[in-house]
Amino acid sequence: MKIGIISDIHSNSEALNSVLENIKEIDEFICLGDIVGYGADPNYCIEKIKGLNCRCIGGNHDFAITGKVNINYFNYAARAAILWTSLQLKKENFNFLLNLRKKIKLKDNVFAVHGSPQDPLLEYILDKDTASFIFSKYDFKIYFIGHSHLAGCFSFNEDNNKIDYNNFSNGGYVEISKNKRYIINCGSVGQPRDGNPRASYGIYDLKYNTVNIYRVSYPINLTKSKIINAGLPRSLADRLSYGR
Ligand SMILES: [Fe+2]
């Protein structure tokens, strides 16, 4: 059983298609939210996800579109994209976002959420202190998260209470150990922020108890031109080239 982990697509159809062309022999997809926002192809991306065997969580951008998250939490460019997206969405795609859940259970003690177990939509797990609090407060073996657009893994060693962080901005590999617990971010499909502009995704192999994170290139210039031609803020196009 292999699960494809995708997150933070952000209306980037070129990145999503490149990832889907690269993922092989997947039994199921899990989408960790932020299907829309920032990019120029919100309807296409939602319809692509609907066409997959995919369980999907809502992210803060998805829920801002539906009014479940206050738009004042977002910066100018993000707000502009949310307002633009809300005007573009077909009714059935708006309703799809409206009905997204906040958490998925993949198996015993393995969960997925957009931000963090404590605040599924808005909290970022960016450092060991935050990760340490989450490991101590919540009972889980693995939490898959998105939201930060940074591919990496916090691991907690139960033998010595030590927390490590592995940066997966160039891809990576986790072999799930009996004595460790994990918070894993497989990175962002459509707007990476870890310095690598290539789209990021993961594969969770339940048979071998491994997680692989991969990066794949996509036609960034086409995506950028669509964002600019849509009248979205220029910064949303430029940042794609730098992965920031
Ligand atoms: Fe996001």
CSV table of C-alpha atoms and ligand atoms in Angstrom, one decimal:
chain,number,residue,atom,x,y,z
A,1,MET,CA,0.0,0.0,0.0
A,2,LYS,CA,1.5,3.3,-1.1
A,3,ILE,CA,0.0,6.7,-0.4
A,4,GLY,CA,1.0,9.8,-2.4
A,5,ILE,CA,1.2,12.8,-0.1
A,6,ILE,CA,0.6,16.2,-1.9
A,7,SER,CA,0.0,19.6,-0.3
A,8,ASP,CA,-0.1,23.3,-0.9
A,9,ILE,CA,-0.8,23.0,-4.6
A,10,HIS,CA,-2.0,26.7,-4.6
A,11,SER,CA,-3.7,26.7,-8.0
A,12,ASN,CA,-0.5,25.7,-9.8
A,13,SER,CA,-1.7,23.3,-12.5
A,14,GLU,CA,1.7,22.8,-14.1
A,15,ALA,CA,3.3,21.8,-10.9
A,16,LEU,CA,0.4,19.5,-10.0
A,17,ASN,CA,0.5,17.8,-13.4
A,18,SER,CA,4.3,17.3,-13.2
A,19,VAL,CA,3.9,15.6,-9.8
A,20,LEU,CA,1.0,13.4,-11.0
A,21,GLU,CA,3.1,12.3,-14.1
A,22,ASN,CA,6.0,11.4,-11.8
A,23,ILE,CA,4.1,9.5,-9.1
A,24,LYS,CA,3.9,5.8,-9.9
A,25,GLU,CA,2.0,2.9,-8.5
A,26,ILE,CA,0.0,4.8,-5.9
A,27,ASP,CA,-3.0,3.2,-4.2
A,28,GLU,CA,-4.4,6.4,-2.8
A,29,PHE,CA,-3.6,10.1,-2.5
A,30,ILE,CA,-3.8,12.3,0.5
A,31,CYS,CA,-4.0,16.1,-0.1
A,32,LEU,CA,-3.0,18.2,2.9
A,33,GLY,CA,-4.8,21.4,1.9
A,34,ASP,CA,-4.3,24.7,0.2
A,35,ILE,CA,-5.5,23.5,-3.2
A,36,VAL,CA,-6.1,27.1,-4.1
A,37,GLY,CA,-4.7,30.6,-3.5
A,38,TYR,CA,-1.8,32.4,-5.1
A,39,GLY,CA,-2.0,30.7,-8.6
A,40,ALA,CA,-4.1,31.1,-11.7
A,41,ASP,CA,-5.8,27.7,-12.1
A,42,PRO,CA,-8.1,27.1,-9.1
A,43,ASN,CA,-10.9,25.3,-10.9
A,44,TYR,CA,-8.5,23.1,-12.8
A,45,CYS,CA,-6.6,22.0,-9.7
A,46,ILE,CA,-9.8,21.3,-7.7
A,47,GLU,CA,-11.2,19.3,-10.6
A,48,LYS,CA,-7.9,17.4,-10.9
A,49,ILE,CA,-8.0,16.5,-7.2
A,50,LYS,CA,-11.7,15.4,-7.5
A,51,GLY,CA,-10.7,13.1,-10.3
A,52,LEU,CA,-8.1,11.2,-8.1
A,53,ASN,CA,-8.6,8.6,-5.5
A,54,CYS,CA,-7.8,11.3,-2.9
A,55,ARG,CA,-8.8,12.1,0.6
A,56,CYS,CA,-8.4,15.8,1.1
A,57,ILE,CA,-8.0,18.2,4.0
A,58,GLY,CA,-8.7,21.9,3.8
A,59,GLY,CA,-6.0,24.5,4.3
A,60,ASN,CA,-6.2,28.1,5.5
A,61,HIS,CA,-6.5,29.4,1.9
A,62,ASP,CA,-9.3,26.9,1.0
A,63,PHE,CA,-11.2,27.9,4.2
A,64,ALA,CA,-10.6,31.6,3.6
A,65,ILE,CA,-12.4,31.3,0.3
A,66,THR,CA,-15.4,29.8,2.0
A,67,GLY,CA,-15.4,32.4,4.8
A,68,LYS,CA,-14.3,29.9,7.5
A,69,VAL,CA,-11.0,31.7,8.1
A,70,ASN,CA,-10.8,35.5,8.4
A,71,ILE,CA,-9.1,37.0,5.4
A,72,ASN,CA,-7.4,39.5,7.7
A,73,TYR,CA,-5.0,36.7,8.7
A,74,PHE,CA,-3.4,37.0,5.3
A,75,ASN,CA,-0.9,39.5,3.8
A,76,TYR,CA,-1.8,41.8,0.9
A,77,ALA,CA,-0.8,39.4,-2.0
A,78,ALA,CA,-2.5,36.4,-0.4
A,79,ARG,CA,-5.7,38.4,0.2
A,80,ALA,CA,-5.7,39.6,-3.4
A,81,ALA,CA,-5.4,36.0,-4.6
A,82,ILE,CA,-8.1,34.8,-2.2
A,83,LEU,CA,-10.5,37.5,-3.5
A,84,TRP,CA,-9.6,36.8,-7.1
A,85,THR,CA,-10.0,33.0,-6.6
A,86,SER,CA,-13.5,33.5,-5.0
A,87,LEU,CA,-14.6,35.3,-8.2
A,88,GLN,CA,-13.3,32.5,-10.4
A,89,LEU,CA,-14.6,29.4,-8.7
A,90,LYS,CA,-17.5,27.4,-10.1
A,91,LYS,CA,-20.2,26.8,-7.6
A,92,GLU,CA,-19.5,23.0,-7.4
A,93,ASN,CA,-15.8,23.7,-6.7
A,94,PHE,CA,-16.7,26.2,-4.0
A,95,ASN,CA,-18.9,23.6,-2.4
A,96,PHE,CA,-16.0,21.1,-2.6
A,97,LEU,CA,-13.9,23.5,-0.6
A,98,LEU,CA,-16.8,24.1,1.8
A,99,ASN,CA,-17.0,20.4,2.7
A,100,LEU,CA,-13.3,19.7,3.3
A,101,ARG,CA,-12.4,18.2,6.6
A,102,LYS,CA,-9.5,19.4,8.9
A,103,LYS,CA,-7.9,16.1,9.8
A,104,ILE,CA,-7.4,12.6,8.3
A,105,LYS,CA,-6.5,9.3,10.0
A,106,LEU,CA,-4.3,7.2,7.7
A,107,LYS,CA,-4.0,4.3,10.2
A,108,ASP,CA,-3.6,3.7,13.9
A,109,ASN,CA,-1.6,6.7,15.3
A,110,VAL,CA,-0.9,8.1,11.8
A,111,PHE,CA,-2.7,11.4,10.9
A,112,ALA,CA,-2.6,14.2,8.5
A,113,VAL,CA,-3.5,17.8,9.1
A,114,HIS,CA,-2.7,21.1,7.3
A,115,GLY,CA,-1.0,23.1,10.0
A,116,SER,CA,-0.6,21.3,13.3
A,117,PRO,CA,-2.6,19.1,15.6
A,118,GLN,CA,-3.1,22.1,17.9
A,119,ASP,CA,-4.3,24.5,15.3
A,120,PRO,CA,-5.1,22.6,12.1
A,121,LEU,CA,-5.4,25.7,9.9
A,122,LEU,CA,-3.0,28.4,11.1
A,123,GLU,CA,-0.1,27.1,13.3
A,124,TYR,CA,3.3,26.6,11.7
A,125,ILE,CA,5.6,23.9,13.0
A,126,LEU,CA,8.9,25.5,12.1
A,127,ASP,CA,11.3,24.8,15.0
A,128,LYS,CA,12.2,22.1,17.5
A,129,ASP,CA,10.5,24.0,20.5
A,130,THR,CA,7.2,23.9,18.7
A,131,ALA,CA,7.7,20.3,17.6
A,132,SER,CA,8.7,19.3,21.1
A,133,PHE,CA,5.4,20.8,22.5
A,134,ILE,CA,3.4,18.9,19.9
A,135,PHE,CA,5.2,15.6,20.6
A,136,SER,CA,4.6,16.0,24.3
A,137,LYS,CA,0.9,17.1,24.1
A,138,TYR,CA,-0.4,14.7,21.4
A,139,ASP,CA,-0.3,10.9,21.1
A,140,PHE,CA,0.8,9.9,17.6
A,141,LYS,CA,3.4,8.0,15.7
A,142,ILE,CA,3.4,10.1,12.6
A,143,TYR,CA,1.8,13.4,11.8
A,144,PHE,CA,1.9,14.5,8.1
A,145,ILE,CA,1.7,18.3,7.8
A,146,GLY,CA,1.8,21.0,5.2
A,147,HIS,CA,1.3,24.8,5.5
A,148,SER,CA,5.0,25.9,5.8
A,149,HIS,CA,5.9,24.8,2.3
A,150,LEU,CA,9.2,23.5,3.8
A,151,ALA,CA,10.0,19.9,3.1
A,152,GLY,CA,11.5,18.2,6.2
A,153,CYS,CA,11.0,16.0,9.2
A,154,PHE,CA,11.1,16.4,13.0
A,155,SER,CA,11.8,13.1,14.8
A,156,PHE,CA,11.5,12.5,18.5
A,157,ASN,CA,13.7,9.7,20.0
A,158,GLU,CA,11.8,8.1,22.9
A,159,ASP,CA,15.0,6.5,24.3
A,160,ASN,CA,16.8,9.8,24.9
A,161,ASN,CA,14.1,12.4,24.4
A,162,LYS,CA,16.2,14.0,21.6
A,163,ILE,CA,14.5,15.9,18.7
A,164,ASP,CA,16.2,16.0,15.3
A,165,TYR,CA,15.3,17.9,12.2
A,166,ASN,CA,16.1,16.8,8.6
A,167,ASN,CA,15.8,19.2,5.8
A,168,PHE,CA,14.4,17.6,2.6
A,169,SER,CA,14.6,20.6,0.3
A,170,ASN,CA,16.5,18.3,-2.1
A,171,GLY,CA,14.3,15.3,-1.4
A,172,GLY,CA,14.8,12.8,1.4
A,173,TYR,CA,14.0,9.5,3.0
A,174,VAL,CA,12.6,8.5,6.4
A,175,GLU,CA,12.7,4.9,7.6
A,176,ILE,CA,10.1,4.8,10.4
A,177,SER,CA,11.8,3.4,13.6
A,178,LYS,CA,10.1,1.7,16.5
A,179,ASN,CA,11.6,4.1,19.1
A,180,LYS,CA,10.9,7.3,17.2
A,181,ARG,CA,7.9,9.5,16.5
A,182,TYR,CA,7.6,11.9,13.5
A,183,ILE,CA,6.2,15.1,12.1
A,184,ILE,CA,6.8,15.0,8.4
A,185,ASN,CA,6.2,17.8,5.8
A,186,CYS,CA,6.5,16.5,2.3
A,187,GLY,CA,6.7,20.0,1.0
A,188,SER,CA,4.6,22.1,-1.4
A,189,VAL,CA,3.6,21.1,-4.9
A,190,GLY,CA,2.8,24.6,-6.2
A,191,GLN,CA,4.8,27.1,-4.2
A,192,PRO,CA,7.9,25.7,-2.5
A,193,ARG,CA,9.6,28.0,0.0
A,194,ASP,CA,12.7,26.0,0.9
A,195,GLY,CA,14.9,27.4,-1.7
A,196,ASN,CA,14.2,24.7,-4.3
A,197,PRO,CA,11.7,25.9,-6.9
A,198,ARG,CA,10.9,22.3,-8.0
A,199,ALA,CA,7.6,20.8,-6.9
A,200,SER,CA,7.7,18.6,-3.8
A,201,TYR,CA,5.7,15.5,-2.9
A,202,GLY,CA,6.0,12.4,-0.8
A,203,ILE,CA,5.2,8.7,-0.9
A,204,TYR,CA,4.3,6.9,2.3
A,205,ASP,CA,4.9,3.1,1.9
A,206,LEU,CA,2.9,1.3,4.5
A,207,LYS,CA,4.4,-2.1,3.7
A,208,TYR,CA,8.0,-1.0,4.1
A,209,ASN,CA,7.2,1.7,6.7
A,210,THR,CA,9.1,4.4,4.8
A,211,VAL,CA,8.5,7.9,3.5
A,212,ASN,CA,10.3,9.2,0.4
A,213,ILE,CA,10.2,12.9,-0.5
A,214,TYR,CA,10.8,13.8,-4.2
A,215,ARG,CA,11.3,17.0,-6.2
A,216,VAL,CA,10.2,17.4,-9.8
A,217,SER,CA,10.7,20.3,-12.2
A,218,TYR,CA,7.7,21.9,-14.1
A,219,PRO,CA,7.4,24.7,-16.6
A,220,ILE,CA,7.6,27.6,-14.1
A,221,ASN,CA,7.7,30.3,-16.8
A,222,LEU,CA,4.3,29.2,-18.1
A,223,THR,CA,2.9,29.3,-14.5
A,224,LYS,CA,4.4,32.8,-13.9
A,225,SER,CA,2.9,34.2,-17.1
A,226,LYS,CA,-0.6,32.9,-16.2
A,227,ILE,CA,-0.4,34.6,-12.8
A,228,ILE,CA,0.7,37.9,-14.4
A,229,ASN,CA,-1.9,37.7,-17.1
A,230,ALA,CA,-4.6,37.0,-14.5
A,231,GLY,CA,-3.8,40.3,-12.9
A,232,LEU,CA,-2.6,38.7,-9.7
A,233,PRO,CA,0.3,40.4,-7.7
A,234,ARG,CA,3.5,40.1,-9.6
A,235,SER,CA,5.3,38.9,-6.5
A,236,LEU,CA,3.3,35.7,-6.6
A,237,ALA,CA,4.9,34.9,-10.0
A,238,ASP,CA,8.4,36.0,-9.1
A,239,ARG,CA,8.8,34.0,-6.0
A,240,LEU,CA,8.2,30.7,-7.9
A,241,SER,CA,11.6,31.1,-9.6
A,242,TYR,CA,13.4,31.3,-6.3
A,243,GLY,CA,11.4,28.7,-4.3
A,244,ARG,CA,10.8,31.4,-1.6
B,1,FE,FE,0.0,27.0,1.7
